[in-house]
């Protein structure tokens, strides 16, 4: 289906906003589920559920992948699932959750860098300034690291940096793949290969931390939510959004995630939410708007030229 340039940008922005909002909201659910299910086991469960759902839709479309593109799809899954998510888990464990939120917020900058390198996109000043402004907003929302955070493990912080870099690479490689295949098919193969590559880590995890599978319904409901909504749904929306937008313009929408996470933490978990949240949120929204300003203006000019 073809869209006008303006509608394509609007749809892409909507997809990216929804994906980031879902990932921000899943913090509340995963905090409860991770108390009884270890992280890599939960990772396998969420991508297993996502694969069943996405695979059903992908099979119905009867869309095929050419053999030459399997290495690309395998690389996307390995970078985005096995490396990025695993590095985020491990880095946060060795460092602190605060530093994890701060360092991984650098992902949009790496998305922009990889877009220039791999997609040959040009990053204009307003995009760079918008990402920088939104990054300041994230720092305001989560706060400046205190002394304990500053003295946290250097190894953990470096691993968190790997998580940020690999997520940027995953996003750009996924956009490259969606230039050949639908977002649905790309996301399905990401779930499939991510499942395969991460299974050995899960088996090791269960060997050292055995668990009982007699969970209450609320835990299984949380697992289903994480698998269906935050994995199948959000990963598809994220890939679809970048299919419709330039990577440099779409990168800033990642910053919606900490806003939603902080807000729901306040609403459902009674965590403190001060003035800094609203100030930081304003910076983030201004940054996202600024990074997309030039693209929208150019689109409106093109539409005006067509009508004249």
PDB file of C-alpha atoms in Angstrom:
ATOM      1  CA  UNK A   1       0.000   0.000   0.000  1.00  0.00           C
ATOM      2  CA  UNK A   2       1.387   3.405  -0.985  1.00  0.00           C
ATOM      3  CA  UNK A   3       0.986   6.541   1.111  1.00  0.00           C
ATOM      4  CA  UNK A   4       1.616  10.201   0.499  1.00  0.00           C
ATOM      5  CA  UNK A   5       4.974  11.323   1.981  1.00  0.00           C
ATOM      6  CA  UNK A   6       3.244  13.182   4.830  1.00  0.00           C
ATOM      7  CA  UNK A   7       0.991  10.235   5.722  1.00  0.00           C
ATOM      8  CA  UNK A   8       3.963   7.862   5.527  1.00  0.00           C
ATOM      9  CA  UNK A   9       5.898  10.006   8.028  1.00  0.00           C
ATOM     10  CA  UNK A  10       2.881  10.238  10.319  1.00  0.00           C
ATOM     11  CA  UNK A  11       2.288   6.476  10.241  1.00  0.00           C
ATOM     12  CA  UNK A  12       5.972   5.789  10.855  1.00  0.00           C
ATOM     13  CA  UNK A  13       6.035   8.183  13.804  1.00  0.00           C
ATOM     14  CA  UNK A  14       2.916   6.543  15.244  1.00  0.00           C
ATOM     15  CA  UNK A  15       4.438   3.055  14.965  1.00  0.00           C
ATOM     16  CA  UNK A  16       7.683   4.125  16.634  1.00  0.00           C
ATOM     17  CA  UNK A  17       5.880   5.987  19.416  1.00  0.00           C
ATOM     18  CA  UNK A  18       3.672   2.978  20.173  1.00  0.00           C
ATOM     19  CA  UNK A  19       6.658   0.591  20.167  1.00  0.00           C
ATOM     20  CA  UNK A  20       8.690   2.769  22.538  1.00  0.00           C
ATOM     21  CA  UNK A  21       5.653   3.320  24.775  1.00  0.00           C
ATOM     22  CA  UNK A  22       5.017  -0.432  24.998  1.00  0.00           C
ATOM     23  CA  UNK A  23       8.660  -1.074  25.954  1.00  0.00           C
ATOM     24  CA  UNK A  24       8.429   1.634  28.583  1.00  0.00           C
ATOM     25  CA  UNK A  25       5.252   0.116  29.985  1.00  0.00           C
ATOM     26  CA  UNK A  26       6.540  -3.449  30.042  1.00  0.00           C
ATOM     27  CA  UNK A  27       8.937  -2.396  32.813  1.00  0.00           C
ATOM     28  CA  UNK A  28       6.058  -2.674  35.281  1.00  0.00           C
ATOM     29  CA  UNK A  29       5.078  -6.176  34.114  1.00  0.00           C
ATOM     30  CA  UNK A  30       8.588  -7.575  33.780  1.00  0.00           C
ATOM     31  CA  UNK A  31       9.541  -6.333  37.244  1.00  0.00           C
ATOM     32  CA  UNK A  32       6.963  -8.753  38.676  1.00  0.00           C
ATOM     33  CA  UNK A  33       7.624 -11.640  36.289  1.00  0.00           C
ATOM     34  CA  UNK A  34      11.419 -11.522  36.691  1.00  0.00           C
ATOM     35  CA  UNK A  35      11.026 -12.179  40.393  1.00  0.00           C
ATOM     36  CA  UNK A  36      10.166 -15.812  39.595  1.00  0.00           C
ATOM     37  CA  UNK A  37      11.468 -16.389  36.033  1.00  0.00           C
ATOM     38  CA  UNK A  38      15.156 -15.701  35.275  1.00  0.00           C
ATOM     39  CA  UNK A  39      15.876 -13.277  32.420  1.00  0.00           C
ATOM     40  CA  UNK A  40      17.085 -15.559  29.626  1.00  0.00           C
ATOM     41  CA  UNK A  41      14.327 -18.069  30.294  1.00  0.00           C
ATOM     42  CA  UNK A  42      11.834 -15.212  30.055  1.00  0.00           C
ATOM     43  CA  UNK A  43      13.580 -14.094  26.879  1.00  0.00           C
ATOM     44  CA  UNK A  44      13.035 -17.514  25.285  1.00  0.00           C
ATOM     45  CA  UNK A  45       9.399 -17.588  26.412  1.00  0.00           C
ATOM     46  CA  UNK A  46       8.669 -14.128  25.018  1.00  0.00           C
ATOM     47  CA  UNK A  47      10.242 -14.817  21.629  1.00  0.00           C
ATOM     48  CA  UNK A  48       8.680 -18.271  21.469  1.00  0.00           C
ATOM     49  CA  UNK A  49       5.229 -16.741  21.918  1.00  0.00           C
ATOM     50  CA  UNK A  50       6.050 -13.985  19.451  1.00  0.00           C
ATOM     51  CA  UNK A  51       7.208 -16.510  16.864  1.00  0.00           C
ATOM     52  CA  UNK A  52       3.939 -18.453  17.062  1.00  0.00           C
ATOM     53  CA  UNK A  53       1.899 -15.299  16.485  1.00  0.00           C
ATOM     54  CA  UNK A  54       4.100 -13.661  13.867  1.00  0.00           C
ATOM     55  CA  UNK A  55       4.749 -16.954  12.108  1.00  0.00           C
ATOM     56  CA  UNK A  56       1.036 -17.580  11.638  1.00  0.00           C
ATOM     57  CA  UNK A  57       0.564 -14.220   9.925  1.00  0.00           C
ATOM     58  CA  UNK A  58       3.760 -14.605   7.889  1.00  0.00           C
ATOM     59  CA  UNK A  59       2.705 -18.034   6.600  1.00  0.00           C
ATOM     60  CA  UNK A  60      -0.676 -16.635   5.607  1.00  0.00           C
ATOM     61  CA  UNK A  61       1.058 -14.011   3.445  1.00  0.00           C
ATOM     62  CA  UNK A  62       3.157 -16.711   1.720  1.00  0.00           C
ATOM     63  CA  UNK A  63       6.137 -14.376   1.490  1.00  0.00           C
ATOM     64  CA  UNK A  64       9.471 -16.102   0.925  1.00  0.00           C
ATOM     65  CA  UNK A  65      13.046 -15.136   1.771  1.00  0.00           C
ATOM     66  CA  UNK A  66      15.806 -15.601  -0.763  1.00  0.00           C
ATOM     67  CA  UNK A  67      18.723 -17.756   0.392  1.00  0.00           C
ATOM     68  CA  UNK A  68      21.216 -14.939  -0.065  1.00  0.00           C
ATOM     69  CA  UNK A  69      19.415 -12.892   2.592  1.00  0.00           C
ATOM     70  CA  UNK A  70      19.484 -15.486   5.367  1.00  0.00           C
ATOM     71  CA  UNK A  71      22.871 -14.285   6.680  1.00  0.00           C
ATOM     72  CA  UNK A  72      21.463 -10.747   6.989  1.00  0.00           C
ATOM     73  CA  UNK A  73      18.401 -11.921   8.937  1.00  0.00           C
ATOM     74  CA  UNK A  74      20.530 -14.152  11.147  1.00  0.00           C
ATOM     75  CA  UNK A  75      22.866 -11.244  11.830  1.00  0.00           C
ATOM     76  CA  UNK A  76      19.943  -8.982  12.745  1.00  0.00           C
ATOM     77  CA  UNK A  77      18.640 -11.548  15.243  1.00  0.00           C
ATOM     78  CA  UNK A  78      22.060 -12.200  16.741  1.00  0.00           C
ATOM     79  CA  UNK A  79      22.842  -8.500  17.159  1.00  0.00           C
ATOM     80  CA  UNK A  80      19.398  -7.400  18.326  1.00  0.00           C
ATOM     81  CA  UNK A  81      18.335 -10.300  20.550  1.00  0.00           C
ATOM     82  CA  UNK A  82      21.339 -12.342  21.667  1.00  0.00           C
ATOM     83  CA  UNK A  83      23.853  -9.506  22.001  1.00  0.00           C
ATOM     84  CA  UNK A  84      21.827  -6.372  22.756  1.00  0.00           C
ATOM     85  CA  UNK A  85      19.265  -7.766  25.178  1.00  0.00           C
ATOM     86  CA  UNK A  86      21.789 -10.093  26.819  1.00  0.00           C
ATOM     87  CA  UNK A  87      24.238  -7.196  27.249  1.00  0.00           C
ATOM     88  CA  UNK A  88      21.510  -5.078  28.795  1.00  0.00           C
ATOM     89  CA  UNK A  89      20.686  -7.830  31.316  1.00  0.00           C
ATOM     90  CA  UNK A  90      24.313  -8.559  32.169  1.00  0.00           C
ATOM     91  CA  UNK A  91      25.444  -4.937  32.194  1.00  0.00           C
ATOM     92  CA  UNK A  92      22.665  -3.875  34.547  1.00  0.00           C
ATOM     93  CA  UNK A  93      23.488  -6.785  36.850  1.00  0.00           C
ATOM     94  CA  UNK A  94      27.170  -5.799  37.021  1.00  0.00           C
ATOM     95  CA  UNK A  95      26.480  -2.069  37.161  1.00  0.00           C
ATOM     96  CA  UNK A  96      23.246  -0.388  38.300  1.00  0.00           C
ATOM     97  CA  UNK A  97      19.777   0.059  36.835  1.00  0.00           C
ATOM     98  CA  UNK A  98      20.362   3.817  36.880  1.00  0.00           C
ATOM     99  CA  UNK A  99      23.503   3.566  34.766  1.00  0.00           C
ATOM    100  CA  UNK A 100      21.732   1.067  32.533  1.00  0.00           C
ATOM    101  CA  UNK A 101      18.976   3.563  31.752  1.00  0.00           C
ATOM    102  CA  UNK A 102      21.508   6.348  31.200  1.00  0.00           C
ATOM    103  CA  UNK A 103      23.969   4.485  28.965  1.00  0.00           C
ATOM    104  CA  UNK A 104      21.391   2.671  26.825  1.00  0.00           C
ATOM    105  CA  UNK A 105      19.723   6.040  26.134  1.00  0.00           C
ATOM    106  CA  UNK A 106      22.670   6.599  23.763  1.00  0.00           C
ATOM    107  CA  UNK A 107      21.078   4.118  21.305  1.00  0.00           C
ATOM    108  CA  UNK A 108      19.470   6.825  19.100  1.00  0.00           C
ATOM    109  CA  UNK A 109      22.869   8.413  18.516  1.00  0.00           C
ATOM    110  CA  UNK A 110      24.229   5.071  17.340  1.00  0.00           C
ATOM    111  CA  UNK A 111      21.161   4.560  15.140  1.00  0.00           C
ATOM    112  CA  UNK A 112      21.963   7.851  13.423  1.00  0.00           C
ATOM    113  CA  UNK A 113      25.656   6.931  13.028  1.00  0.00           C
ATOM    114  CA  UNK A 114      24.924   3.497  11.559  1.00  0.00           C
ATOM    115  CA  UNK A 115      22.312   5.046   9.240  1.00  0.00           C
ATOM    116  CA  UNK A 116      24.998   7.265   7.730  1.00  0.00           C
ATOM    117  CA  UNK A 117      27.440   4.381   7.422  1.00  0.00           C
ATOM    118  CA  UNK A 118      25.210   1.526   6.215  1.00  0.00           C
ATOM    119  CA  UNK A 119      22.228   3.269   4.617  1.00  0.00           C
ATOM    120  CA  UNK A 120      24.083   6.318   3.281  1.00  0.00           C
ATOM    121  CA  UNK A 121      21.556   8.629   4.922  1.00  0.00           C
ATOM    122  CA  UNK A 122      22.532  12.228   5.591  1.00  0.00           C
ATOM    123  CA  UNK A 123      22.042  13.450   9.152  1.00  0.00           C
ATOM    124  CA  UNK A 124      21.268  17.150   9.167  1.00  0.00           C
ATOM    125  CA  UNK A 125      21.905  19.570  12.014  1.00  0.00           C
ATOM    126  CA  UNK A 126      18.322  19.558  13.314  1.00  0.00           C
ATOM    127  CA  UNK A 127      18.333  15.764  13.634  1.00  0.00           C
ATOM    128  CA  UNK A 128      21.598  15.795  15.578  1.00  0.00           C
ATOM    129  CA  UNK A 129      20.417  18.683  17.751  1.00  0.00           C
ATOM    130  CA  UNK A 130      17.088  16.952  18.377  1.00  0.00           C
ATOM    131  CA  UNK A 131      18.788  13.735  19.524  1.00  0.00           C
ATOM    132  CA  UNK A 132      21.097  15.743  21.798  1.00  0.00           C
ATOM    133  CA  UNK A 133      18.156  17.682  23.267  1.00  0.00           C
ATOM    134  CA  UNK A 134      16.186  14.489  23.901  1.00  0.00           C
ATOM    135  CA  UNK A 135      19.250  12.900  25.543  1.00  0.00           C
ATOM    136  CA  UNK A 136      19.393  15.839  27.944  1.00  0.00           C
ATOM    137  CA  UNK A 137      15.718  15.185  28.660  1.00  0.00           C
ATOM    138  CA  UNK A 138      16.448  11.559  29.552  1.00  0.00           C
ATOM    139  CA  UNK A 139      19.194  12.672  31.959  1.00  0.00           C
ATOM    140  CA  UNK A 140      16.743  15.096  33.577  1.00  0.00           C
ATOM    141  CA  UNK A 141      14.071  12.383  33.903  1.00  0.00           C
ATOM    142  CA  UNK A 142      16.321   9.722  35.445  1.00  0.00           C
ATOM    143  CA  UNK A 143      18.651  12.141  37.208  1.00  0.00           C
ATOM    144  CA  UNK A 144      22.403  12.621  37.270  1.00  0.00           C
ATOM    145  CA  UNK A 145      24.237   9.536  38.591  1.00  0.00           C
ATOM    146  CA  UNK A 146      25.144   9.805  42.260  1.00  0.00           C
ATOM    147  CA  UNK A 147      28.470   8.775  43.784  1.00  0.00           C
ATOM    148  CA  UNK A 148      27.460   5.128  44.104  1.00  0.00           C
ATOM    149  CA  UNK A 149      26.483   5.008  40.426  1.00  0.00           C
ATOM    150  CA  UNK A 150      29.659   6.782  39.387  1.00  0.00           C
ATOM    151  CA  UNK A 151      31.712   4.113  41.183  1.00  0.00           C
ATOM    152  CA  UNK A 152      29.766   1.217  39.667  1.00  0.00           C
ATOM    153  CA  UNK A 153      31.542  -1.522  37.752  1.00  0.00           C
ATOM    154  CA  UNK A 154      33.501  -0.309  34.738  1.00  0.00           C
ATOM    155  CA  UNK A 155      32.968  -3.734  33.156  1.00  0.00           C
ATOM    156  CA  UNK A 156      29.220  -3.442  33.620  1.00  0.00           C
ATOM    157  CA  UNK A 157      29.165   0.044  32.102  1.00  0.00           C
ATOM    158  CA  UNK A 158      31.157  -1.102  29.079  1.00  0.00           C
ATOM    159  CA  UNK A 159      28.741  -4.010  28.559  1.00  0.00           C
ATOM    160  CA  UNK A 160      25.839  -1.558  28.728  1.00  0.00           C
ATOM    161  CA  UNK A 161      27.564   0.478  26.047  1.00  0.00           C
ATOM    162  CA  UNK A 162      27.696  -2.680  23.922  1.00  0.00           C
ATOM    163  CA  UNK A 163      23.920  -2.983  24.425  1.00  0.00           C
ATOM    164  CA  UNK A 164      23.389   0.577  23.183  1.00  0.00           C
ATOM    165  CA  UNK A 165      25.669   0.161  20.159  1.00  0.00           C
ATOM    166  CA  UNK A 166      24.193  -3.211  19.175  1.00  0.00           C
ATOM    167  CA  UNK A 167      20.617  -1.902  19.411  1.00  0.00           C
ATOM    168  CA  UNK A 168      21.543   0.920  17.058  1.00  0.00           C
ATOM    169  CA  UNK A 169      23.043  -1.608  14.637  1.00  0.00           C
ATOM    170  CA  UNK A 170      19.993  -3.894  14.960  1.00  0.00           C
ATOM    171  CA  UNK A 171      17.653  -1.034  14.076  1.00  0.00           C
ATOM    172  CA  UNK A 172      19.576   0.011  10.979  1.00  0.00           C
ATOM    173  CA  UNK A 173      20.086  -3.552   9.740  1.00  0.00           C
ATOM    174  CA  UNK A 174      16.357  -4.181  10.207  1.00  0.00           C
ATOM    175  CA  UNK A 175      15.567  -1.116   8.115  1.00  0.00           C
ATOM    176  CA  UNK A 176      17.907  -2.447   5.437  1.00  0.00           C
ATOM    177  CA  UNK A 177      16.058  -5.771   5.484  1.00  0.00           C
ATOM    178  CA  UNK A 178      12.638  -4.076   5.256  1.00  0.00           C
ATOM    179  CA  UNK A 179      13.761  -2.503   2.009  1.00  0.00           C
ATOM    180  CA  UNK A 180      13.550  -6.045   0.575  1.00  0.00           C
ATOM    181  CA  UNK A 181      10.877  -7.738   2.705  1.00  0.00           C
ATOM    182  CA  UNK A 182       7.864  -6.790   4.787  1.00  0.00           C
ATOM    183  CA  UNK A 183       8.316  -5.768   8.407  1.00  0.00           C
ATOM    184  CA  UNK A 184       6.217  -8.781   9.390  1.00  0.00           C
ATOM    185  CA  UNK A 185       8.559 -11.245   7.716  1.00  0.00           C
ATOM    186  CA  UNK A 186      11.699  -9.560   9.075  1.00  0.00           C
ATOM    187  CA  UNK A 187      10.318  -9.539  12.621  1.00  0.00           C
ATOM    188  CA  UNK A 188       9.293 -13.197  12.318  1.00  0.00           C
ATOM    189  CA  UNK A 189      12.804 -14.269  11.331  1.00  0.00           C
ATOM    190  CA  UNK A 190      14.303 -12.120  14.078  1.00  0.00           C
ATOM    191  CA  UNK A 191      12.148 -14.037  16.570  1.00  0.00           C
ATOM    192  CA  UNK A 192      13.089 -17.394  15.026  1.00  0.00           C
ATOM    193  CA  UNK A 193      16.856 -16.888  14.905  1.00  0.00           C
ATOM    194  CA  UNK A 194      16.879 -15.010  18.194  1.00  0.00           C
ATOM    195  CA  UNK A 195      15.232 -18.038  19.755  1.00  0.00           C
ATOM    196  CA  UNK A 196      17.826 -20.388  18.267  1.00  0.00           C
ATOM    197  CA  UNK A 197      20.866 -18.301  19.216  1.00  0.00           C
ATOM    198  CA  UNK A 198      19.725 -17.588  22.775  1.00  0.00           C
ATOM    199  CA  UNK A 199      18.552 -21.107  23.691  1.00  0.00           C
ATOM    200  CA  UNK A 200      22.021 -22.326  24.789  1.00  0.00           C
ATOM    201  CA  UNK A 201      22.257 -19.426  27.249  1.00  0.00           C
ATOM    202  CA  UNK A 202      18.828 -20.306  28.641  1.00  0.00           C
ATOM    203  CA  UNK A 203      19.861 -23.948  29.119  1.00  0.00           C
ATOM    204  CA  UNK A 204      22.950 -22.828  31.021  1.00  0.00           C
ATOM    205  CA  UNK A 205      20.845 -20.459  33.110  1.00  0.00           C
ATOM    206  CA  UNK A 206      18.385 -23.185  34.088  1.00  0.00           C
ATOM    207  CA  UNK A 207      21.258 -25.511  34.987  1.00  0.00           C
ATOM    208  CA  UNK A 208      22.543 -23.049  37.588  1.00  0.00           C
ATOM    209  CA  UNK A 209      19.200 -21.560  38.666  1.00  0.00           C
ATOM    210  CA  UNK A 210      16.487 -24.238  38.417  1.00  0.00           C
ATOM    211  CA  UNK A 211      12.946 -22.927  38.784  1.00  0.00           C
ATOM    212  CA  UNK A 212       9.502 -24.308  39.554  1.00  0.00           C
ATOM    213  CA  UNK A 213       6.979 -23.901  36.753  1.00  0.00           C
ATOM    214  CA  UNK A 214       3.985 -23.850  39.104  1.00  0.00           C
ATOM    215  CA  UNK A 215       3.276 -20.147  38.720  1.00  0.00           C
ATOM    216  CA  UNK A 216       0.067 -18.322  39.459  1.00  0.00           C
ATOM    217  CA  UNK A 217      -2.176 -17.068  36.661  1.00  0.00           C
ATOM    218  CA  UNK A 218      -0.887 -13.509  37.081  1.00  0.00           C
ATOM    219  CA  UNK A 219       2.672 -14.608  36.196  1.00  0.00           C
ATOM    220  CA  UNK A 220       1.520 -16.463  33.089  1.00  0.00           C
ATOM    221  CA  UNK A 221      -0.628 -13.475  32.140  1.00  0.00           C
ATOM    222  CA  UNK A 222       2.480 -11.318  32.443  1.00  0.00           C
ATOM    223  CA  UNK A 223       4.467 -13.726  30.251  1.00  0.00           C
ATOM    224  CA  UNK A 224       1.731 -13.650  27.604  1.00  0.00           C
ATOM    225  CA  UNK A 225       1.643  -9.849  27.708  1.00  0.00           C
ATOM    226  CA  UNK A 226       5.413  -9.633  27.309  1.00  0.00           C
ATOM    227  CA  UNK A 227       5.394 -12.168  24.457  1.00  0.00           C
ATOM    228  CA  UNK A 228       2.361 -10.882  22.560  1.00  0.00           C
ATOM    229  CA  UNK A 229       2.439  -7.129  23.156  1.00  0.00           C
ATOM    230  CA  UNK A 230       6.007  -6.124  23.980  1.00  0.00           C
ATOM    231  CA  UNK A 231       7.707  -8.599  21.640  1.00  0.00           C
ATOM    232  CA  UNK A 232       5.464  -9.581  18.707  1.00  0.00           C
ATOM    233  CA  UNK A 233       3.649  -6.244  18.666  1.00  0.00           C
ATOM    234  CA  UNK A 234       6.356  -3.779  19.645  1.00  0.00           C
ATOM    235  CA  UNK A 235       9.166  -5.319  17.584  1.00  0.00           C
ATOM    236  CA  UNK A 236       6.905  -5.327  14.531  1.00  0.00           C
ATOM    237  CA  UNK A 237       5.898  -1.696  15.124  1.00  0.00           C
ATOM    238  CA  UNK A 238       9.534  -0.673  15.611  1.00  0.00           C
ATOM    239  CA  UNK A 239      10.615  -2.319  12.354  1.00  0.00           C
ATOM    240  CA  UNK A 240       7.552  -0.981  10.522  1.00  0.00           C
ATOM    241  CA  UNK A 241       8.227   2.542  11.755  1.00  0.00           C
ATOM    242  CA  UNK A 242      11.768   2.502  10.413  1.00  0.00           C
ATOM    243  CA  UNK A 243      10.528   0.993   7.173  1.00  0.00           C
ATOM    244  CA  UNK A 244       8.442   4.145   6.721  1.00  0.00           C
ATOM    245  CA  UNK A 245      10.920   6.723   8.028  1.00  0.00           C
ATOM    246  CA  UNK A 246      14.574   7.615   7.680  1.00  0.00           C
ATOM    247  CA  UNK A 247      16.603   6.081  10.507  1.00  0.00           C
ATOM    248  CA  UNK A 248      17.985   9.472  11.557  1.00  0.00           C
ATOM    249  CA  UNK A 249      14.496  10.945  11.890  1.00  0.00           C
ATOM    250  CA  UNK A 250      13.041   7.930  13.673  1.00  0.00           C
ATOM    251  CA  UNK A 251      15.849   7.467  16.196  1.00  0.00           C
ATOM    252  CA  UNK A 252      14.523  10.075  18.608  1.00  0.00           C
ATOM    253  CA  UNK A 253      11.288   8.180  19.229  1.00  0.00           C
ATOM    254  CA  UNK A 254      13.297   5.744  21.348  1.00  0.00           C
ATOM    255  CA  UNK A 255      13.180   8.399  24.077  1.00  0.00           C
ATOM    256  CA  UNK A 256       9.434   7.893  24.591  1.00  0.00           C
ATOM    257  CA  UNK A 257      10.359   4.689  26.444  1.00  0.00           C
ATOM    258  CA  UNK A 258      11.735   6.265  29.687  1.00  0.00           C
ATOM    259  CA  UNK A 259       8.819   8.706  29.857  1.00  0.00           C
ATOM    260  CA  UNK A 260       6.203   5.947  29.777  1.00  0.00           C
ATOM    261  CA  UNK A 261       8.264   3.732  32.088  1.00  0.00           C
ATOM    262  CA  UNK A 262       8.633   6.486  34.686  1.00  0.00           C
ATOM    263  CA  UNK A 263       4.968   7.473  34.446  1.00  0.00           C
ATOM    264  CA  UNK A 264       3.639   3.924  34.869  1.00  0.00           C
ATOM    265  CA  UNK A 265       6.133   3.310  37.665  1.00  0.00           C
ATOM    266  CA  UNK A 266       4.534   6.263  39.451  1.00  0.00           C
ATOM    267  CA  UNK A 267       0.972   5.242  38.579  1.00  0.00           C
ATOM    268  CA  UNK A 268       1.137   1.511  39.346  1.00  0.00           C
ATOM    269  CA  UNK A 269       4.184   1.007  41.565  1.00  0.00           C
ATOM    270  CA  UNK A 270       3.866   4.287  43.508  1.00  0.00           C
ATOM    271  CA  UNK A 271       7.371   5.378  42.589  1.00  0.00           C
ATOM    272  CA  UNK A 272       8.282   9.047  43.069  1.00  0.00           C
ATOM    273  CA  UNK A 273       7.655  11.370  40.117  1.00  0.00           C
ATOM    274  CA  UNK A 274       8.889  14.931  40.599  1.00  0.00           C
ATOM    275  CA  UNK A 275       9.155  18.111  38.587  1.00  0.00           C
ATOM    276  CA  UNK A 276      12.214  16.747  36.779  1.00  0.00           C
ATOM    277  CA  UNK A 277       9.990  14.204  35.015  1.00  0.00           C
ATOM    278  CA  UNK A 278       7.862  16.886  33.373  1.00  0.00           C
ATOM    279  CA  UNK A 279      10.833  19.101  32.525  1.00  0.00           C
ATOM    280  CA  UNK A 280      12.722  16.144  31.039  1.00  0.00           C
ATOM    281  CA  UNK A 281       9.649  14.986  29.125  1.00  0.00           C
ATOM    282  CA  UNK A 282       9.330  18.445  27.573  1.00  0.00           C
ATOM    283  CA  UNK A 283      12.971  18.295  26.441  1.00  0.00           C
ATOM    284  CA  UNK A 284      12.392  14.856  24.942  1.00  0.00           C
ATOM    285  CA  UNK A 285       9.291  15.866  22.993  1.00  0.00           C
ATOM    286  CA  UNK A 286      10.992  19.031  21.752  1.00  0.00           C
ATOM    287  CA  UNK A 287      13.997  16.989  20.670  1.00  0.00           C
ATOM    288  CA  UNK A 288      11.876  14.472  18.761  1.00  0.00           C
ATOM    289  CA  UNK A 289       9.932  17.296  17.091  1.00  0.00           C
ATOM    290  CA  UNK A 290      13.145  19.097  16.133  1.00  0.00           C
ATOM    291  CA  UNK A 291      14.728  15.972  14.647  1.00  0.00           C
ATOM    292  CA  UNK A 292      11.689  15.538  12.372  1.00  0.00           C
ATOM    293  CA  UNK A 293      11.087  19.206  11.546  1.00  0.00           C
ATOM    294  CA  UNK A 294      13.098  19.407   8.357  1.00  0.00           C
ATOM    295  CA  UNK A 295      11.677  16.181   6.959  1.00  0.00           C
ATOM    296  CA  UNK A 296       8.106  17.352   7.512  1.00  0.00           C
ATOM    297  CA  UNK A 297       8.774  20.754   6.003  1.00  0.00           C
ATOM    298  CA  UNK A 298      10.299  19.116   2.952  1.00  0.00           C
ATOM    299  CA  UNK A 299       7.289  16.830   2.657  1.00  0.00           C
ATOM    300  CA  UNK A 300       4.825  19.719   2.878  1.00  0.00           C
ATOM    301  CA  UNK A 301       6.790  21.604   0.215  1.00  0.00           C
ATOM    302  CA  UNK A 302       6.664  18.565  -2.077  1.00  0.00           C
ATOM    303  CA  UNK A 303       2.905  18.242  -1.563  1.00  0.00           C
ATOM    304  CA  UNK A 304       2.419  21.955  -2.322  1.00  0.00           C
ATOM    305  CA  UNK A 305       4.448  21.604  -5.511  1.00  0.00           C
ATOM    306  CA  UNK A 306       2.226  18.743  -6.646  1.00  0.00           C
ATOM    307  CA  UNK A 307      -0.942  20.769  -6.046  1.00  0.00           C
ATOM    308  CA  UNK A 308       0.350  23.852  -7.871  1.00  0.00           C
TER     309      UNK A 308
END
